Amino acid sequence: MNQRDALSKEKVLRTAVAMADESGTGAPSMRKLADRLGVEAMSLYHHFRNKDMIIDGMVDMVFGEIELPNDEEWLPAMRRRATSIRDTLQRHPWAISLMDSRAHPGPATLRHHNAVIGCLRAGGFSIAGAAHALSLLDSYVYGFVLQQLGLPFTETEGFAEVADSMLQDLSTVEYPHLVEMIGDRTASGYRYTDEFGIGLDLILDGLDRADWR
């Protein structure tokens, strides 16, 4: 079996996604990808005309990991979808800026958006209302993941240490409200990830009440 026969589009894309997860910087160069696969770079061009096509495929694989709405009502379906997107993007943070950037979306991407729009339309949303809801929900989830990834502590550890360090340098006279909040959150065993559900519920409640649905 020659190098070209040993490759498949799926193998190339899965390897590219794994490398992007490792580096956190997005799609690897064609040369580095070929090295990981143990082939010559030219072999990749038998399956992908250029790097953009590889990025299209990588993004499509990420969309394929997100749970699609089923026959449930729109509100629980959108809550479950938002949570699935958050979990997926935490695994593939490099993909956040690419999710809606592709001019040639793949089949998983198209299935995903079609299913979400269909769920919202079945739930009584107008076409414009479904577009508003989709934009609002995605903006919230993508933004939350970006903010969470940038925090100087993890979901399960580090917050108390960071908070204690900050409190040592904060004056209760100059910053009374900030000191009060940090102290309260530290004492309550604060987890930033809990904020996700609170914000999501507010958005879903607002969508449910919206006059333009």
mmCIF file of C-alpha atoms in Angstrom:
data_model
loop_
_atom_site.group_PDB
_atom_site.id
_atom_site.type_symbol
_atom_site.label_atom_id
_atom_site.label_comp_id
_atom_site.label_asym_id
_atom_site.label_seq_id
_atom_site.Cartn_x
_atom_site.Cartn_y
_atom_site.Cartn_z
ATOM 1 C CA MET A 1 0.000 0.000 0.000
ATOM 2 C CA ASN A 2 1.456 3.383 -0.974
ATOM 3 C CA GLN A 3 1.248 6.583 1.037
ATOM 4 C CA ARG A 4 -1.678 7.942 -0.931
ATOM 5 C CA ASP A 5 -3.729 4.756 -0.434
ATOM 6 C CA ALA A 6 -2.941 4.711 3.299
ATOM 7 C CA LEU A 7 -4.462 8.139 3.792
ATOM 8 C CA SER A 8 -8.110 9.027 4.028
ATOM 9 C CA LYS A 9 -9.812 12.376 4.469
ATOM 10 C CA GLU A 10 -11.068 11.355 7.896
ATOM 11 C CA LYS A 11 -7.630 10.255 9.066
ATOM 12 C CA VAL A 12 -6.082 13.528 7.911
ATOM 13 C CA LEU A 13 -8.787 15.601 9.612
ATOM 14 C CA ARG A 14 -8.712 13.677 12.877
ATOM 15 C CA THR A 15 -4.950 14.069 13.004
ATOM 16 C CA ALA A 16 -5.232 17.784 12.263
ATOM 17 C CA VAL A 17 -7.829 18.223 15.027
ATOM 18 C CA ALA A 18 -5.635 16.320 17.500
ATOM 19 C CA MET A 19 -2.654 18.515 16.638
ATOM 20 C CA ALA A 20 -4.746 21.678 16.998
ATOM 21 C CA ASP A 21 -5.951 20.483 20.410
ATOM 22 C CA GLU A 22 -2.359 19.896 21.477
ATOM 23 C CA SER A 23 -1.055 23.258 20.306
ATOM 24 C CA GLY A 24 -4.169 25.328 20.902
ATOM 25 C CA THR A 25 -3.261 27.477 17.919
ATOM 26 C CA GLY A 26 -5.499 26.090 15.192
ATOM 27 C CA ALA A 27 -4.757 24.127 12.054
ATOM 28 C CA PRO A 28 -1.192 22.832 11.718
ATOM 29 C CA SER A 29 0.873 23.573 8.655
ATOM 30 C CA MET A 30 0.648 21.104 5.810
ATOM 31 C CA ARG A 31 4.263 20.122 6.426
ATOM 32 C CA LYS A 32 3.761 19.407 10.135
ATOM 33 C CA LEU A 33 0.553 17.535 9.424
ATOM 34 C CA ALA A 34 2.284 15.401 6.805
ATOM 35 C CA ASP A 35 5.137 14.686 9.228
ATOM 36 C CA ARG A 36 2.689 13.486 11.879
ATOM 37 C CA LEU A 37 1.001 11.244 9.326
ATOM 38 C CA GLY A 38 4.334 9.925 8.093
ATOM 39 C CA VAL A 39 3.799 11.008 4.495
ATOM 40 C CA GLU A 40 5.092 13.610 2.090
ATOM 41 C CA ALA A 41 3.243 16.934 2.146
ATOM 42 C CA MET A 42 2.221 16.474 -1.490
ATOM 43 C CA SER A 43 0.224 13.402 -0.482
ATOM 44 C CA LEU A 44 -2.210 15.642 1.378
ATOM 45 C CA TYR A 45 -3.062 17.517 -1.793
ATOM 46 C CA HIS A 46 -4.593 14.362 -3.255
ATOM 47 C CA HIS A 47 -7.402 14.811 -0.711
ATOM 48 C CA PHE A 48 -7.370 18.554 0.000
ATOM 49 C CA ARG A 49 -6.562 21.209 -2.571
ATOM 50 C CA ASN A 50 -5.395 23.660 0.074
ATOM 51 C CA LYS A 51 -5.198 24.312 3.800
ATOM 52 C CA ASP A 52 -8.566 26.098 3.822
ATOM 53 C CA MET A 53 -10.253 22.837 2.871
ATOM 54 C CA ILE A 54 -8.586 21.149 5.841
ATOM 55 C CA ILE A 55 -9.814 23.898 8.153
ATOM 56 C CA ASP A 56 -13.326 23.493 6.719
ATOM 57 C CA GLY A 57 -13.164 19.801 7.535
ATOM 58 C CA MET A 58 -11.771 20.363 11.021
ATOM 59 C CA VAL A 59 -14.566 22.780 11.893
ATOM 60 C CA ASP A 60 -17.108 20.345 10.492
ATOM 61 C CA MET A 61 -15.732 17.615 12.765
ATOM 62 C CA VAL A 62 -16.163 19.894 15.771
ATOM 63 C CA PHE A 63 -19.768 20.638 14.801
ATOM 64 C CA GLY A 64 -20.288 16.898 14.502
ATOM 65 C CA GLU A 65 -19.540 16.503 18.223
ATOM 66 C CA ILE A 66 -22.343 18.867 19.288
ATOM 67 C CA GLU A 67 -25.643 17.262 20.246
ATOM 68 C CA LEU A 68 -28.465 17.957 17.822
ATOM 69 C CA PRO A 69 -31.969 18.872 19.002
ATOM 70 C CA ASN A 70 -34.359 15.942 19.020
ATOM 71 C CA ASP A 71 -38.143 15.948 19.336
ATOM 72 C CA GLU A 72 -38.141 17.794 22.681
ATOM 73 C CA GLU A 73 -39.473 21.304 23.184
ATOM 74 C CA TRP A 74 -37.281 24.165 22.004
ATOM 75 C CA LEU A 75 -36.334 25.454 25.457
ATOM 76 C CA PRO A 76 -34.797 22.264 26.902
ATOM 77 C CA ALA A 77 -33.323 21.510 23.480
ATOM 78 C CA MET A 78 -31.545 24.884 23.354
ATOM 79 C CA ARG A 79 -30.315 24.457 26.929
ATOM 80 C CA ARG A 80 -28.894 21.031 26.121
ATOM 81 C CA ARG A 81 -27.357 22.304 22.871
ATOM 82 C CA ALA A 82 -25.696 25.256 24.603
ATOM 83 C CA THR A 83 -24.167 22.969 27.211
ATOM 84 C CA SER A 84 -22.954 20.607 24.497
ATOM 85 C CA ILE A 85 -21.349 23.478 22.577
ATOM 86 C CA ARG A 86 -19.596 24.682 25.727
ATOM 87 C CA ASP A 87 -18.238 21.213 26.473
ATOM 88 C CA THR A 88 -17.139 20.723 22.860
ATOM 89 C CA LEU A 89 -15.331 24.058 22.662
ATOM 90 C CA GLN A 90 -13.566 23.397 25.934
ATOM 91 C CA ARG A 91 -12.110 20.327 24.225
ATOM 92 C CA HIS A 92 -11.293 22.315 21.064
ATOM 93 C CA PRO A 93 -10.739 25.958 22.135
ATOM 94 C CA TRP A 94 -8.918 26.791 18.881
ATOM 95 C CA ALA A 95 -12.231 26.318 17.056
ATOM 96 C CA ILE A 96 -14.136 29.149 18.749
ATOM 97 C CA SER A 97 -13.122 31.838 16.273
ATOM 98 C CA LEU A 98 -13.660 29.500 13.321
ATOM 99 C CA MET A 99 -17.098 28.037 14.018
ATOM 100 C CA ASP A 100 -19.051 30.509 11.911
ATOM 101 C CA SER A 101 -16.245 31.706 9.663
ATOM 102 C CA ARG A 102 -16.331 29.101 6.922
ATOM 103 C CA ALA A 103 -17.670 30.036 3.487
ATOM 104 C CA HIS A 104 -17.967 26.343 2.568
ATOM 105 C CA PRO A 105 -19.548 24.609 5.596
ATOM 106 C CA GLY A 106 -19.497 20.824 5.690
ATOM 107 C CA PRO A 107 -22.419 18.406 6.110
ATOM 108 C CA ALA A 108 -22.249 18.220 9.919
ATOM 109 C CA THR A 109 -22.287 22.019 10.123
ATOM 110 C CA LEU A 110 -25.261 22.239 7.777
ATOM 111 C CA ARG A 111 -27.171 19.493 9.636
ATOM 112 C CA HIS A 112 -26.531 21.233 12.911
ATOM 113 C CA HIS A 113 -27.835 24.631 11.873
ATOM 114 C CA ASN A 114 -30.777 23.157 9.990
ATOM 115 C CA ALA A 115 -31.807 21.126 13.050
ATOM 116 C CA VAL A 116 -31.490 24.088 15.414
ATOM 117 C CA ILE A 117 -33.508 26.385 13.137
ATOM 118 C CA GLY A 118 -36.114 23.671 12.691
ATOM 119 C CA CYS A 119 -36.421 23.212 16.451
ATOM 120 C CA LEU A 120 -36.897 26.931 17.007
ATOM 121 C CA ARG A 121 -39.411 27.217 14.169
ATOM 122 C CA ALA A 122 -41.380 24.275 15.577
ATOM 123 C CA GLY A 123 -41.336 26.084 18.918
ATOM 124 C CA GLY A 124 -43.157 29.066 17.469
ATOM 125 C CA PHE A 125 -40.261 31.309 16.447
ATOM 126 C CA SER A 126 -40.570 33.336 13.274
ATOM 127 C CA ILE A 127 -37.733 33.101 10.764
ATOM 128 C CA ALA A 128 -36.300 36.375 12.044
ATOM 129 C CA GLY A 129 -36.863 35.296 15.643
ATOM 130 C CA ALA A 130 -34.982 32.038 15.080
ATOM 131 C CA ALA A 131 -32.075 34.019 13.590
ATOM 132 C CA HIS A 132 -32.061 36.338 16.628
ATOM 133 C CA ALA A 133 -32.157 33.420 19.053
ATOM 134 C CA LEU A 134 -29.377 31.523 17.296
ATOM 135 C CA SER A 135 -27.120 34.576 17.234
ATOM 136 C CA LEU A 136 -27.757 35.445 20.881
ATOM 137 C CA LEU A 137 -27.219 31.921 22.183
ATOM 138 C CA ASP A 138 -24.046 31.322 20.191
ATOM 139 C CA SER A 139 -22.581 34.692 21.162
ATOM 140 C CA TYR A 140 -23.177 33.902 24.817
ATOM 141 C CA VAL A 141 -21.709 30.397 24.697
ATOM 142 C CA TYR A 142 -18.648 31.341 22.640
ATOM 143 C CA GLY A 143 -17.982 34.373 24.826
ATOM 144 C CA PHE A 144 -18.378 32.404 28.037
ATOM 145 C CA VAL A 145 -15.926 29.743 26.928
ATOM 146 C CA LEU A 146 -13.379 32.369 25.884
ATOM 147 C CA GLN A 147 -13.659 34.091 29.253
ATOM 148 C CA GLN A 148 -13.453 30.829 31.178
ATOM 149 C CA LEU A 149 -10.375 29.712 29.272
ATOM 150 C CA GLY A 150 -8.658 32.981 30.126
ATOM 151 C CA LEU A 151 -9.192 32.777 33.874
ATOM 152 C CA PRO A 152 -6.110 32.285 36.104
ATOM 153 C CA PHE A 153 -7.743 29.312 37.821
ATOM 154 C CA THR A 154 -9.546 26.126 36.802
ATOM 155 C CA GLU A 155 -13.080 24.939 37.465
ATOM 156 C CA THR A 156 -12.045 22.888 40.482
ATOM 157 C CA GLU A 157 -8.992 24.567 41.937
ATOM 158 C CA GLY A 158 -7.020 27.767 42.179
ATOM 159 C CA PHE A 159 -9.779 30.327 42.796
ATOM 160 C CA ALA A 160 -9.156 30.624 46.540
ATOM 161 C CA GLU A 161 -5.425 31.116 46.004
ATOM 162 C CA VAL A 162 -5.962 33.815 43.367
ATOM 163 C CA ALA A 163 -8.607 35.500 45.513
ATOM 164 C CA ASP A 164 -6.393 35.509 48.612
ATOM 165 C CA SER A 165 -3.527 36.977 46.609
ATOM 166 C CA MET A 166 -5.753 39.757 45.272
ATOM 167 C CA LEU A 167 -7.206 40.571 48.687
ATOM 168 C CA GLN A 168 -3.748 41.139 50.084
ATOM 169 C CA ASP A 169 -3.267 44.025 47.651
ATOM 170 C CA LEU A 170 -6.773 45.534 47.768
ATOM 171 C CA SER A 171 -7.750 48.356 50.066
ATOM 172 C CA THR A 172 -11.191 47.989 51.639
ATOM 173 C CA VAL A 173 -11.426 51.771 51.586
ATOM 174 C CA GLU A 174 -10.739 52.166 47.868
ATOM 175 C CA TYR A 175 -12.443 48.977 46.629
ATOM 176 C CA PRO A 176 -15.046 48.003 49.269
ATOM 177 C CA HIS A 177 -17.487 46.336 46.876
ATOM 178 C CA LEU A 178 -14.838 44.298 45.094
ATOM 179 C CA VAL A 179 -13.335 43.123 48.395
ATOM 180 C CA GLU A 180 -16.802 42.218 49.654
ATOM 181 C CA MET A 181 -17.615 40.142 46.568
ATOM 182 C CA ILE A 182 -14.274 38.316 46.460
ATOM 183 C CA GLY A 183 -14.565 37.449 50.138
ATOM 184 C CA ASP A 184 -18.144 36.234 49.775
ATOM 185 C CA ARG A 185 -17.415 34.102 46.717
ATOM 186 C CA THR A 186 -14.357 32.557 48.339
ATOM 187 C CA ALA A 187 -16.321 31.605 51.450
ATOM 188 C CA SER A 188 -19.103 30.040 49.365
ATOM 189 C CA GLY A 189 -16.813 27.684 47.405
ATOM 190 C CA TYR A 190 -17.295 29.644 44.203
ATOM 191 C CA ARG A 191 -17.020 27.930 40.828
ATOM 192 C CA TYR A 192 -17.061 30.179 37.797
ATOM 193 C CA THR A 193 -18.573 27.419 35.677
ATOM 194 C CA ASP A 194 -21.806 27.728 37.686
ATOM 195 C CA GLU A 195 -22.315 31.151 36.123
ATOM 196 C CA PHE A 196 -22.951 29.474 32.771
ATOM 197 C CA GLY A 197 -26.322 28.015 33.727
ATOM 198 C CA ILE A 198 -27.442 31.218 35.423
ATOM 199 C CA GLY A 199 -26.722 33.334 32.364
ATOM 200 C CA LEU A 200 -28.202 30.739 30.010
ATOM 201 C CA ASP A 201 -31.444 30.599 31.986
ATOM 202 C CA LEU A 202 -31.758 34.383 31.809
ATOM 203 C CA ILE A 203 -31.285 34.329 28.035
ATOM 204 C CA LEU A 204 -33.731 31.470 27.497
ATOM 205 C CA ASP A 205 -36.300 33.160 29.725
ATOM 206 C CA GLY A 206 -35.875 36.353 27.717
ATOM 207 C CA LEU A 207 -36.329 34.486 24.448
ATOM 208 C CA ASP A 208 -39.456 32.819 25.778
ATOM 209 C CA ARG A 209 -40.925 36.215 26.656
ATOM 210 C CA ALA A 210 -39.819 38.055 23.518
ATOM 211 C CA ASP A 211 -42.577 39.746 21.538
ATOM 212 C CA TRP A 212 -40.731 39.206 18.262
ATOM 213 C CA ARG A 213 -40.752 35.417 18.455
#
